[in-house]
mmCIF file of C-alpha atoms and ligand atoms in Angstrom:
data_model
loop_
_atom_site.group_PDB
_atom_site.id
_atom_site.type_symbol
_atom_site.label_atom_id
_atom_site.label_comp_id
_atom_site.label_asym_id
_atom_site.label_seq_id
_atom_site.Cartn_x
_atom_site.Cartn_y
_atom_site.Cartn_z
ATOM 1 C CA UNK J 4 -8.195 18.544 -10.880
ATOM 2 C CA UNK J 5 -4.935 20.037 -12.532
ATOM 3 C CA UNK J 6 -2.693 18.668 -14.724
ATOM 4 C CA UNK J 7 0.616 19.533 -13.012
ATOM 5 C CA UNK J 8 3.299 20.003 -15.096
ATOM 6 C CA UNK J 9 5.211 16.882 -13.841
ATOM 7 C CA UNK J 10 9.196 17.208 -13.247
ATOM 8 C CA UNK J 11 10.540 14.886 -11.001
ATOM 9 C CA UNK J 12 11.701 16.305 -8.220
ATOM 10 C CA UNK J 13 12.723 14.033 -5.942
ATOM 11 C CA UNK J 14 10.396 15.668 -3.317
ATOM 12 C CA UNK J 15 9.329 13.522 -0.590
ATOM 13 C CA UNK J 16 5.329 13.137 -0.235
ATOM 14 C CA UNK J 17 5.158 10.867 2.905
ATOM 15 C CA UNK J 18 8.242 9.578 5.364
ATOM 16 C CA UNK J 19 6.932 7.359 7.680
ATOM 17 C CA UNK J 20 9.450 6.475 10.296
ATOM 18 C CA UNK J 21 9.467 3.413 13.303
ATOM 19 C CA UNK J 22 5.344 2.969 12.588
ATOM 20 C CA UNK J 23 4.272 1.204 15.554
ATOM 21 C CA UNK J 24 0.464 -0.190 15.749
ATOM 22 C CA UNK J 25 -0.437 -2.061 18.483
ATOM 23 C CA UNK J 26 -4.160 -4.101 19.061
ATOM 24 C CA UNK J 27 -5.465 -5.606 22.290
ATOM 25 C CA UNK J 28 -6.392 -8.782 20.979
ATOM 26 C CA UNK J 29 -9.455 -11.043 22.510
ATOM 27 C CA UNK J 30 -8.859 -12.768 25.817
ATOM 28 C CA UNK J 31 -9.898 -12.225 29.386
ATOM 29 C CA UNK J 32 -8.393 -9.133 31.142
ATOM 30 C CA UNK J 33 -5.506 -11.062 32.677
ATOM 31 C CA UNK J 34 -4.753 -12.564 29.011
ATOM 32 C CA UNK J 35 -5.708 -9.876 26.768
ATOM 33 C CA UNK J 36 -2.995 -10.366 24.020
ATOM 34 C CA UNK J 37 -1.330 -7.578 22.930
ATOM 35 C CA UNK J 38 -1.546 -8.227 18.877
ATOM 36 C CA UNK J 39 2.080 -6.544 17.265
ATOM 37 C CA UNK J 40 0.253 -5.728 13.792
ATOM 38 C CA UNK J 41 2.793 -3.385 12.510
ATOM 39 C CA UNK J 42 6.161 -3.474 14.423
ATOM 40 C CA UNK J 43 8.427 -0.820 13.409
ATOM 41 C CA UNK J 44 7.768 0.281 9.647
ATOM 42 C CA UNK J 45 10.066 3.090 7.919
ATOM 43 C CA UNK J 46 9.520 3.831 4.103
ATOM 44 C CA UNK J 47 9.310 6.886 2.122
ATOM 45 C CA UNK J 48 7.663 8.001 -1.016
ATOM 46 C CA UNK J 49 8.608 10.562 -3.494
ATOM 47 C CA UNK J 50 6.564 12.773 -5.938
ATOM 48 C CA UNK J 51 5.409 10.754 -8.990
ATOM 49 C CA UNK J 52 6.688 6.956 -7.132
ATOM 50 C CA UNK J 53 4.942 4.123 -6.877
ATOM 51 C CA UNK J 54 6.614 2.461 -3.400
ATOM 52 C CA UNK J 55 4.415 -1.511 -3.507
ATOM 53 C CA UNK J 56 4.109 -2.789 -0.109
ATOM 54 C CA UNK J 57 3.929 -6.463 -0.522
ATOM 55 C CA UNK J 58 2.962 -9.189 1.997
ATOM 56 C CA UNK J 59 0.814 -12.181 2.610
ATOM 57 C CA UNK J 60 -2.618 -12.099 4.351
ATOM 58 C CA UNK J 61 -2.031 -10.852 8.197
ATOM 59 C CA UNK J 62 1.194 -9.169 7.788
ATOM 60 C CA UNK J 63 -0.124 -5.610 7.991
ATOM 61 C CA UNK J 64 -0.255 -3.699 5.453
ATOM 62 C CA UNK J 65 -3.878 -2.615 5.711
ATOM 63 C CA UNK J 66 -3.102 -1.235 9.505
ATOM 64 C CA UNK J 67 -0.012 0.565 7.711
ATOM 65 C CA UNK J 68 -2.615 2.318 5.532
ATOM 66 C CA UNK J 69 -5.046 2.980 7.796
ATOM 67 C CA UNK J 70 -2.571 4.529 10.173
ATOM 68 C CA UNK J 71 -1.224 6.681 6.854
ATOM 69 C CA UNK J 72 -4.293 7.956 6.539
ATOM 70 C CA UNK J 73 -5.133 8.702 9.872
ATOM 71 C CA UNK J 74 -7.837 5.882 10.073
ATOM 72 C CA UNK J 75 -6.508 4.808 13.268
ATOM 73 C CA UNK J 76 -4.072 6.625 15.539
ATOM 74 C CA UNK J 77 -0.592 4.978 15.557
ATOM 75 C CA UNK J 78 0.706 3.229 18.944
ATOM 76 C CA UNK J 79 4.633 5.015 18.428
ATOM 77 C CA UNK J 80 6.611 6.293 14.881
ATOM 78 C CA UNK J 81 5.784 9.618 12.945
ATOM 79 C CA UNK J 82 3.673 9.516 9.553
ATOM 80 C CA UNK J 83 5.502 13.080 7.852
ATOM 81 C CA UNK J 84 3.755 14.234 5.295
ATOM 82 C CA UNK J 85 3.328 18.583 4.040
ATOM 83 C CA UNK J 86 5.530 19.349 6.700
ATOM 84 C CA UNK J 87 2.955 17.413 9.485
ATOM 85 C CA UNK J 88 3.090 14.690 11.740
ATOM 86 C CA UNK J 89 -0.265 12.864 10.648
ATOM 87 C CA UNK J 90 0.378 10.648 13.659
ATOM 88 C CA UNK J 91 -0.066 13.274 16.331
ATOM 89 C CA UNK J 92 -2.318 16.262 14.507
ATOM 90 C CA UNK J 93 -6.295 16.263 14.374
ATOM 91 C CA UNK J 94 -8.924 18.753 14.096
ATOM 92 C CA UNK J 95 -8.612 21.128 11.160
ATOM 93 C CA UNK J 96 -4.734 20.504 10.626
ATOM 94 C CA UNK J 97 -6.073 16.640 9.619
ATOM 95 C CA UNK J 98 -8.578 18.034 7.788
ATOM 96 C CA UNK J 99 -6.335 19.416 5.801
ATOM 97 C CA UNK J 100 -3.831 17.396 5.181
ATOM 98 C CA UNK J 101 -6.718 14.464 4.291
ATOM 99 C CA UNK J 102 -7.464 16.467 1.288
ATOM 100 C CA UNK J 103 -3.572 15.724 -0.432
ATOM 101 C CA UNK J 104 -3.838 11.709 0.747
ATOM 102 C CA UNK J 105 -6.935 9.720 -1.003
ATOM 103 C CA UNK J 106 -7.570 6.106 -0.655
ATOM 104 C CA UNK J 107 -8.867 3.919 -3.113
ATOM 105 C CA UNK J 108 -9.805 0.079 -0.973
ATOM 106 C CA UNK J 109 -10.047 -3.395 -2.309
ATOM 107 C CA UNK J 110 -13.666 -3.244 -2.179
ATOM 108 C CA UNK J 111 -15.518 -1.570 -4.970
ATOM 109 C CA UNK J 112 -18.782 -3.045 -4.475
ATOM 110 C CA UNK J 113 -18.308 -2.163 -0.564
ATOM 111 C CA UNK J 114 -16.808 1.013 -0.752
ATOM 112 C CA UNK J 115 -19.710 3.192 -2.750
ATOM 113 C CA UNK J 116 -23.053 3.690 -1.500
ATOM 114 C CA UNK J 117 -25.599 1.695 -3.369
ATOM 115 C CA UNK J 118 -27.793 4.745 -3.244
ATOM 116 C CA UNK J 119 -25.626 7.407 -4.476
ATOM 117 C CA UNK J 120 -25.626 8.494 -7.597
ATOM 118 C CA UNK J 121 -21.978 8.199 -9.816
ATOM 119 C CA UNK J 122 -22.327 11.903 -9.416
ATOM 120 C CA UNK J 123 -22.860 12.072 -5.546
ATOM 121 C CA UNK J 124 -20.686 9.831 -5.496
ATOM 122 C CA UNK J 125 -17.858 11.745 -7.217
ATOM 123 C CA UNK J 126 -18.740 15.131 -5.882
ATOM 124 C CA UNK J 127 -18.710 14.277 -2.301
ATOM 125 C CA UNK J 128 -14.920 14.960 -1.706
ATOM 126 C CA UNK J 129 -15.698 18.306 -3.323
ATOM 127 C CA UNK J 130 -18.210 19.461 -0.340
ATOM 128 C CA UNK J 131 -16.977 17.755 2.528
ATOM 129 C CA UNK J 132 -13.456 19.778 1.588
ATOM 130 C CA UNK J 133 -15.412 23.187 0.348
ATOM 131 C CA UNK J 134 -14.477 22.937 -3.032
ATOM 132 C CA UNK J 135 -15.687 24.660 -6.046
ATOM 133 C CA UNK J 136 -17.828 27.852 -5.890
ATOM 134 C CA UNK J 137 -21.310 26.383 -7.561
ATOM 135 C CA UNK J 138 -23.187 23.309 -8.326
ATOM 136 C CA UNK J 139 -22.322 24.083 -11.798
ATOM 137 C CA UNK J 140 -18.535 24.144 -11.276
ATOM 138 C CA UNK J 141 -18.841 21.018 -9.226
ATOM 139 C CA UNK J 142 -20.713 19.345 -12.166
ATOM 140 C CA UNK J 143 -17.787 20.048 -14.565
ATOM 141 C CA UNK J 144 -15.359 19.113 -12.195
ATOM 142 C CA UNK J 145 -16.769 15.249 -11.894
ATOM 143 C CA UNK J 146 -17.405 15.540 -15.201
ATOM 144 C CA UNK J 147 -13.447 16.102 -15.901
ATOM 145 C CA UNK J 148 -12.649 13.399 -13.245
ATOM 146 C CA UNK J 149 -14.631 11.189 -14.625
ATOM 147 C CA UNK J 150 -12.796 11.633 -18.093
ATOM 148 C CA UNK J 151 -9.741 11.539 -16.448
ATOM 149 C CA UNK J 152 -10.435 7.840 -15.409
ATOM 150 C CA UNK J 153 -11.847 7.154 -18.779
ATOM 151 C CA UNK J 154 -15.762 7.005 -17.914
ATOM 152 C CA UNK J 155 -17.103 7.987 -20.942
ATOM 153 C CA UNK J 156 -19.657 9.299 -21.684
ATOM 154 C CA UNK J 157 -19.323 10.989 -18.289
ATOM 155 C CA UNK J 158 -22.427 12.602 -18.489
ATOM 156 C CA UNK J 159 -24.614 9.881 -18.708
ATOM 157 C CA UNK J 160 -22.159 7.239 -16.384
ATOM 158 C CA UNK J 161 -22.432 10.035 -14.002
ATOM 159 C CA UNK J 162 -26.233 9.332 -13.398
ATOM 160 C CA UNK J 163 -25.558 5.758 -12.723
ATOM 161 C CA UNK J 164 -25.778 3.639 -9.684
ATOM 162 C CA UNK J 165 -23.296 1.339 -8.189
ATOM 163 C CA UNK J 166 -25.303 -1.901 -9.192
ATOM 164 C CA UNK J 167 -25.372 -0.884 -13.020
ATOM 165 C CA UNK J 168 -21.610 -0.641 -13.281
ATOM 166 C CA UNK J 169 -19.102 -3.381 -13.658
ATOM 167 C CA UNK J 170 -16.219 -3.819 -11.022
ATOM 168 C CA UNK J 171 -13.996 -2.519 -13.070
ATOM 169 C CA UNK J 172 -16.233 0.697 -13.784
ATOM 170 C CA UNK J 173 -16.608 0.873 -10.302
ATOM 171 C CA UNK J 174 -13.094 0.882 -9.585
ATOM 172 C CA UNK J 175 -12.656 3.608 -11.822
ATOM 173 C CA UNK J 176 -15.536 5.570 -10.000
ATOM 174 C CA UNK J 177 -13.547 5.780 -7.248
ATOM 175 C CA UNK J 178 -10.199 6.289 -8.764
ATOM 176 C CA UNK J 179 -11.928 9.681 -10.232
ATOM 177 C CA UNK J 180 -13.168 10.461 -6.381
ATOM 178 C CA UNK J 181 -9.678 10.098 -4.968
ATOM 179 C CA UNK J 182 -8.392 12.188 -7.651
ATOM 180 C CA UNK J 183 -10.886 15.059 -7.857
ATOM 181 C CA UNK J 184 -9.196 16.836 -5.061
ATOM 182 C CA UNK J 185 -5.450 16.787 -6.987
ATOM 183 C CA UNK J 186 -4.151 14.840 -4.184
ATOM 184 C CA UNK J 187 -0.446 13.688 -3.988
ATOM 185 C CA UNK J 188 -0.772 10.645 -2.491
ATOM 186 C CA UNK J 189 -3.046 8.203 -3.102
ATOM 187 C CA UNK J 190 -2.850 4.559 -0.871
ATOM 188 C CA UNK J 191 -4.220 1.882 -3.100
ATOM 189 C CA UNK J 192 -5.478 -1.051 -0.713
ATOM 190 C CA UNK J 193 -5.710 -4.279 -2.758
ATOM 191 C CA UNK J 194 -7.476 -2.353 -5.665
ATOM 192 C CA UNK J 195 -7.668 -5.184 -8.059
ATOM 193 C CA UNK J 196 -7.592 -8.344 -6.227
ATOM 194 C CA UNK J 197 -11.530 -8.224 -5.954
ATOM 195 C CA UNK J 198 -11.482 -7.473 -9.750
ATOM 196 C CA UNK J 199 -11.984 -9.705 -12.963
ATOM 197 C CA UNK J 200 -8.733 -10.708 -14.616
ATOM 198 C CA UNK J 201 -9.949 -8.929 -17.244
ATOM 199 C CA UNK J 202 -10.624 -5.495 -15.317
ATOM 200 C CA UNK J 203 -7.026 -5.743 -13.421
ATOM 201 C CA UNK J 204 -4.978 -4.685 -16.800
ATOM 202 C CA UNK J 205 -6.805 -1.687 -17.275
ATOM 203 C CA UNK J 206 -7.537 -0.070 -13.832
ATOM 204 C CA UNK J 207 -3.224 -0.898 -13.208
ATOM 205 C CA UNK J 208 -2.965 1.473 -16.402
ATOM 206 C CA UNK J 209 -5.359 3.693 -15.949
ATOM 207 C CA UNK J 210 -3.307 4.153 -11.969
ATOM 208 C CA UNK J 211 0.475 4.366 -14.026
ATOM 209 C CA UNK J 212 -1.118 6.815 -16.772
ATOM 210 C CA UNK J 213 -2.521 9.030 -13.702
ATOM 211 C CA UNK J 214 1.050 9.232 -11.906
ATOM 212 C CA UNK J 215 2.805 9.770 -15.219
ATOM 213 C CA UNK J 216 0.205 12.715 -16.608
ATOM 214 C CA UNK J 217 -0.352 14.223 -12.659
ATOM 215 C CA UNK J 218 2.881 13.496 -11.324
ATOM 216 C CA UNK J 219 0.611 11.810 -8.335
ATOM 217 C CA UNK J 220 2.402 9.026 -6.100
ATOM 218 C CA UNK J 221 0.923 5.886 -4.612
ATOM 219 C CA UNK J 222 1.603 3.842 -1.524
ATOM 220 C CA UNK J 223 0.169 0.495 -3.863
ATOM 221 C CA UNK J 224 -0.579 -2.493 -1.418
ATOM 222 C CA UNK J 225 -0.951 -6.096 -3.073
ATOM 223 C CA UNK J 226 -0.244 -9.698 -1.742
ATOM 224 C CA UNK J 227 0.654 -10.559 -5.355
ATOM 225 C CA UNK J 228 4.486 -9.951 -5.936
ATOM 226 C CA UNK J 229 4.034 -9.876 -9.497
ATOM 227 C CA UNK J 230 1.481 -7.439 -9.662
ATOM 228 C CA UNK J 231 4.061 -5.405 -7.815
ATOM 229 C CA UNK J 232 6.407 -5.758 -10.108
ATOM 230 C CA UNK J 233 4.333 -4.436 -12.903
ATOM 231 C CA UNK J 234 3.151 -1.482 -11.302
ATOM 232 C CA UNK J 235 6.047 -0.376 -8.862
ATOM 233 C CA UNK J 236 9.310 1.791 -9.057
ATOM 234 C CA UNK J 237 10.350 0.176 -5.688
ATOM 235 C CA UNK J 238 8.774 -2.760 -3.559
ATOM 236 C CA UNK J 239 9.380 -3.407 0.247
ATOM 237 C CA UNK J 240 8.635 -6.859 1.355
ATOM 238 C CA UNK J 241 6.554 -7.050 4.940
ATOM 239 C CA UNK J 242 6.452 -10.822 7.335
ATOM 240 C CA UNK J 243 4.343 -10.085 10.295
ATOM 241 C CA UNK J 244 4.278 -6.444 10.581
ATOM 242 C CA UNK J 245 8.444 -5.452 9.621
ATOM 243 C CA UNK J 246 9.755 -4.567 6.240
ATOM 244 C CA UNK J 247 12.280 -7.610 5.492
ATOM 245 C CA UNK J 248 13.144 -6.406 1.677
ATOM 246 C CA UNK J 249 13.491 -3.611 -0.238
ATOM 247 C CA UNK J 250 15.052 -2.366 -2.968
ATOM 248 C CA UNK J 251 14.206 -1.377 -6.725
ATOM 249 C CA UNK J 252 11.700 -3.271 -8.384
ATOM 250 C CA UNK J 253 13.718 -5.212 -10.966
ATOM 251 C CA UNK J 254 16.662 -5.472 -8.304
ATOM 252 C CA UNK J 255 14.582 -6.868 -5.804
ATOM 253 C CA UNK J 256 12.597 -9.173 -8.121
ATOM 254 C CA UNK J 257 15.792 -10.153 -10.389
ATOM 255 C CA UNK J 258 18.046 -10.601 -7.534
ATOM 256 C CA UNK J 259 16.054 -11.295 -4.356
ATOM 257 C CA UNK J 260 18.118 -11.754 -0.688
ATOM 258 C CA UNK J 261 15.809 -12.582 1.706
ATOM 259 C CA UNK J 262 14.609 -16.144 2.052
ATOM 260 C CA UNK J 263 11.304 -14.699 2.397
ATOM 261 C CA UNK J 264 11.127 -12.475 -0.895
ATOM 262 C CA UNK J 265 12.897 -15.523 -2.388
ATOM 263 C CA UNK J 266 10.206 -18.354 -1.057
ATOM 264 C CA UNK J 267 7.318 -15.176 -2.663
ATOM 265 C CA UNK J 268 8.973 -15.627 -6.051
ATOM 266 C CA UNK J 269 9.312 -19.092 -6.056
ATOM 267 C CA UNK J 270 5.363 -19.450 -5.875
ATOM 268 C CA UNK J 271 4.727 -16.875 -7.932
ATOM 269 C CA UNK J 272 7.601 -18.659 -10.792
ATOM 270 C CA UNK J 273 5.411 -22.289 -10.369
ATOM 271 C CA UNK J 274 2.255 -20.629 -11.903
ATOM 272 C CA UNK J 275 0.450 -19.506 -9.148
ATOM 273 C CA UNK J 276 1.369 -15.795 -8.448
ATOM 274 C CA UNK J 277 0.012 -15.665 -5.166
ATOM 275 C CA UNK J 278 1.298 -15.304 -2.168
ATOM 276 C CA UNK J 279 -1.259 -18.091 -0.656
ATOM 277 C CA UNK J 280 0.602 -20.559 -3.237
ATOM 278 C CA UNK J 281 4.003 -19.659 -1.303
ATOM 279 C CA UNK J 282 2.138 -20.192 2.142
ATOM 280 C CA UNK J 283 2.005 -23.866 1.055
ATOM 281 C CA UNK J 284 5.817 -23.712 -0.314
ATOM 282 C CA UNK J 285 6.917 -22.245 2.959
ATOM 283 C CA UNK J 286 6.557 -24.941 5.714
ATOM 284 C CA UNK J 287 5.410 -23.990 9.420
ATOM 285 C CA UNK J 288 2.568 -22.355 10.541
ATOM 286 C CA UNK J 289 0.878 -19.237 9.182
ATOM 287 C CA UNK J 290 2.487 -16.573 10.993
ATOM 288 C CA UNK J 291 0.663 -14.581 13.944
ATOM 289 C CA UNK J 292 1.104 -10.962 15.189
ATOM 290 C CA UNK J 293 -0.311 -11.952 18.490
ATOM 291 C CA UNK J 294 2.963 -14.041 18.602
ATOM 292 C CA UNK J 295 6.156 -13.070 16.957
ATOM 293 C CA UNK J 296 8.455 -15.570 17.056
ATOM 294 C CA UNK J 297 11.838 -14.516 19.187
ATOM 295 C CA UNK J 298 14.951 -13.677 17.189
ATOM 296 C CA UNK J 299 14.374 -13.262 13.458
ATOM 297 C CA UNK J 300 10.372 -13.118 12.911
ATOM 298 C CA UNK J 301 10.541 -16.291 10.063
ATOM 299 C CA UNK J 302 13.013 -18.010 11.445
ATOM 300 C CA UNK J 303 10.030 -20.998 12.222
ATOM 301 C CA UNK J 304 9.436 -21.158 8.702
ATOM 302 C CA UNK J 305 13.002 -20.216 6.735
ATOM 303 C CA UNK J 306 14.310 -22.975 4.377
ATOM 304 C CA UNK J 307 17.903 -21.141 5.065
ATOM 305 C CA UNK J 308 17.880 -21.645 8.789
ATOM 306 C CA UNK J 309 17.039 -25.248 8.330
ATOM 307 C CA UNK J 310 19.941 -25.216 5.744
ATOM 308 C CA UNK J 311 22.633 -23.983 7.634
ATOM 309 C CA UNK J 312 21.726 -26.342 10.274
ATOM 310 C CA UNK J 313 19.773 -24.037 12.637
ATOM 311 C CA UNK J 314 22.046 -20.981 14.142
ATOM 312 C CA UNK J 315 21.509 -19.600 17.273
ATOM 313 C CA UNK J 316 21.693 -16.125 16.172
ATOM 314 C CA UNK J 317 18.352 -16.940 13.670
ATOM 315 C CA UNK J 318 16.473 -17.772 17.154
ATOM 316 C CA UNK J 319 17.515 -15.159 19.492
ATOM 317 C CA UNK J 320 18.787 -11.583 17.450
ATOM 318 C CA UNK J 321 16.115 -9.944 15.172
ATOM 319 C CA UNK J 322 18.023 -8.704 12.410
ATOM 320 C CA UNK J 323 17.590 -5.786 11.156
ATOM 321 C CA UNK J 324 17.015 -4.125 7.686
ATOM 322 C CA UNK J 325 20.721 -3.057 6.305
ATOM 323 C CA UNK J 326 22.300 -2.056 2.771
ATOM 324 C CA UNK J 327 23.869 -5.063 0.469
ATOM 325 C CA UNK J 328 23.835 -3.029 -2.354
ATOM 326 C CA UNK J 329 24.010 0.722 -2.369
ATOM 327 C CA UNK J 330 21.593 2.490 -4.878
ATOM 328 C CA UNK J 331 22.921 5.033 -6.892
ATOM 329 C CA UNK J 332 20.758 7.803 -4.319
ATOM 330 C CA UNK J 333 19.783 6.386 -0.766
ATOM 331 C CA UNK J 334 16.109 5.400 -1.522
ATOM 332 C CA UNK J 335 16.698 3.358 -4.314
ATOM 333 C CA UNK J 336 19.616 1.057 -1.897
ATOM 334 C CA UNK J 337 18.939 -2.525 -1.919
ATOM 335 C CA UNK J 338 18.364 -3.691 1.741
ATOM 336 C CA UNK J 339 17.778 -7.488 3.099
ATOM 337 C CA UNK J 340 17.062 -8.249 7.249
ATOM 338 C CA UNK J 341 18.352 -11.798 7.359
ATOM 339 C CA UNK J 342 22.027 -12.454 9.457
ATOM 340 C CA UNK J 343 23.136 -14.479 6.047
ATOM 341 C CA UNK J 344 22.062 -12.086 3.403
ATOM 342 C CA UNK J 345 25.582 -12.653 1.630
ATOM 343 C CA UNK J 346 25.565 -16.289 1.679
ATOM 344 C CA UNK J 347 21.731 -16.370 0.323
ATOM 345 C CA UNK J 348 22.785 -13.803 -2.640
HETATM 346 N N1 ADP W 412 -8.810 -3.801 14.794
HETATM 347 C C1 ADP W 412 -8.020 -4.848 15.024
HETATM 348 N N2 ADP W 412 -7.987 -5.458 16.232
HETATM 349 C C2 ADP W 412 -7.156 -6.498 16.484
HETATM 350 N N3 ADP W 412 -6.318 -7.016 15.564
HETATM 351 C C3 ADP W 412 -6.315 -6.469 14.341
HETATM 352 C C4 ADP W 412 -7.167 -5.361 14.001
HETATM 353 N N4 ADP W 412 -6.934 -5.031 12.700
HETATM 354 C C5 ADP W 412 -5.988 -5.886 12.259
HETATM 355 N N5 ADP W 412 -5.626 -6.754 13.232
HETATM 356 C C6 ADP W 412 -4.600 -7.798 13.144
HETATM 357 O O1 ADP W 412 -3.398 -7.159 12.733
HETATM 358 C C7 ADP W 412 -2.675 -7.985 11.838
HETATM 359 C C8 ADP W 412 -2.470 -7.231 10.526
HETATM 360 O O2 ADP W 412 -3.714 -7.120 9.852
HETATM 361 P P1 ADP W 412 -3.878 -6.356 8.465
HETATM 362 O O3 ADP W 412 -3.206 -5.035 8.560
HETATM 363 O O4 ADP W 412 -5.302 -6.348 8.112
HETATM 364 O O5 ADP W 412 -3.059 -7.289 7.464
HETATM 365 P P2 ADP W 412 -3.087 -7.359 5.869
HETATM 366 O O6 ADP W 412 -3.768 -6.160 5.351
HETATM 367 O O7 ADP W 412 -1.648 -7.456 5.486
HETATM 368 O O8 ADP W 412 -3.829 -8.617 5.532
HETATM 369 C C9 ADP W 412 -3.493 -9.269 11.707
HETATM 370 O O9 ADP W 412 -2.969 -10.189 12.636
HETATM 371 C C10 ADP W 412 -4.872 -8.842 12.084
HETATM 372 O O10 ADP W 412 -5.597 -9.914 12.608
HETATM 373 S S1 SF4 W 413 18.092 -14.419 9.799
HETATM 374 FE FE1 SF4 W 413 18.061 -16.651 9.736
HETATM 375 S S2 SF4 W 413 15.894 -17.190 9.952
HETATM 376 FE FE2 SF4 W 413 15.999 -15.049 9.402
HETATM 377 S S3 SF4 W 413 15.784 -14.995 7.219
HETATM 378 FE FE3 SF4 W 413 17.968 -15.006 7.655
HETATM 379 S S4 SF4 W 413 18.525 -17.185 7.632
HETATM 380 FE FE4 SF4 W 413 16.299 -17.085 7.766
HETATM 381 MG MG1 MG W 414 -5.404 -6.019 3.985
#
């Protein structure tokens, strides 16, 4: 694990472009619903960003990961990342390009073996990818990683099991496995919303003092908008498998535009920060994937549609994501998908 000398340099790590994932949902034959789970996602990441995909339960953002890192194989869209399509490689060429994208998931009770060591743990990456000449160098190499996500004394945490670490330890044990390989993308699924208020603080600084000393960048998933906000340089907002928001954080969070991002902040403003409080603010059913409403995806549940009395255009033209505010380079552009985006400034 090197410590890169970290300049920005505005060098794209992942450009993922009209994601399309697609589930056959339960049903007989004749009725087998087709379940839209991700429905035309675009998003890039730079070296050294943190881009927050936010979104309540259902909207998608797991499949987006999973299909990032090649956990499932994308319906349509292109996943670019080292000069590869991840969407349409395999074999070696995947191989290879799994060793610069590392997950960490929600689950750190779930996600390490109960009978591994911290060490077997932690080296595993290591072998499966061929790295490091000897045991010995291995050893160090954990040992460094395990440092590096402040696990001290790492060699005595290193003979641990899962069960006698905390979550937040745990969480760090595999923070130092996705980061033993140098990798330059890590996607962060959830990583402290199974987590101990008190453990959240410190594995979200341990994540920002890893991009700012490595230069790594992270494709950070969280249903909690504030938690976003904290952690990201921009957010995109996703509603039923389409990014509806995005824009800088502060812009985006200061100055929201889309009823949606707006109804997300109003929860999170009343106490609650989670997005399950706004579920109850925003009236209609939960959303479904197996059923995307016609026209603009929340129209059933906008406060704005009911406010402007209902316009035809809400129900029958999906809107798509454009600039209301140019960013002073094209990433950082602020960009809403409602029809009244001006009016709901
Ligand atoms: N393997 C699968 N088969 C069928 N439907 C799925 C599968 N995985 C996810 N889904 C559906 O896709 C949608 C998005 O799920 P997910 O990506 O897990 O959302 P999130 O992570 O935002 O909670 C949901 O409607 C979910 O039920
Ligand atoms: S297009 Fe209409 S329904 Fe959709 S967010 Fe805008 S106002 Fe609401
Ligand atoms: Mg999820």
């Amino acid at each position: 694990m090197s410590e890169k000398n970290v300049i920005p340099k505005n060098e794209t790590v992942l450009s993922v472009s009209d994601l399309v994932v697609r589930f056959e949902g339960g049903g007989r034959q004749s009725k087998k619903k087709i379940v839209r789970a991700v429905d035309g996602v675009s998003f890039e990441i730079v070296r050294g960003e943190i881009l927050a995909l936010v979104g309540e339960s259902g909207c998608g953002k797991s499949t987006i990961a999973m299909a990032v890192m090649r956990l499932l194989k994308p319906t349509s869209g292109q996943i670019i990342s080292g000069g590869v399509n991840l969407a349409t490689i395999h074999g070696r060429a995947l191989q290879r390009a799994r060793q610069r994208i590392q997950m960490i998931f929600q689950d750190p009770f779930g996600s390490l073996d109960p009978r591994q060591t911290v060490m077997e743990a932690v080296s595993e990456p290591l072998l499966i990818h061929k790295v490091g000449d000897s045991a010995g160098e291995r050893k160090e190499m954990v040992f460094e990683a395990l440092r590096m996500a402040q696990l001290n004394p790492p060699e005595r945490l290193s003979e641990n099991f899962p069960h006698e670490l905390s979550g937040g330890q745990r969480q760090r044990v595999a923070i130092a496995s996705a980061m033993i390989l140098s990798p330059e993308l890590v996607v962060a699924d959830e990583p402290v919303s199974m987590l101990d208020v008190s453990a959240r603080a410190g594995i979200l600084r341990l994540m920002m003092d890893l991009r700012d000393r490595l230069g790594v960048s992270y494709l950070f998933i969280t249903h909690d908008l504030a938690t976003a906000w904290v952690v990201a340089d921009r957010i995109a907002v996703v509603y039923l498998g389409r990014i509806v928001e995005t824009g800088p954080s502060e812009v985006l969070v200061k100055n929201p535009a889309h009823p949606y991002t707006q109804a997300l902040l109003n929860a999170s403003q009343d106490g609650d920060a989670t997005i399950s409080a706004a579920a109850m603010v925003l009236k209609g059913e939960a959303p479904s994937a197996a059923a995307v409403p016609t026209g603009c995806r929340f129209h059933p549940r906008c406060p704005k549609y009911v406010e402007l009395g209902k316009p035809e255009s809400c129900r029958s033209e999906d809107p798509r994501l454009r600039v209301i505010k140019k960013g002073e380079i094209t990433r950082r552009d602020h960009s809403a998908a409602c029809h009244f985006t001006d009016e709901v400034k």
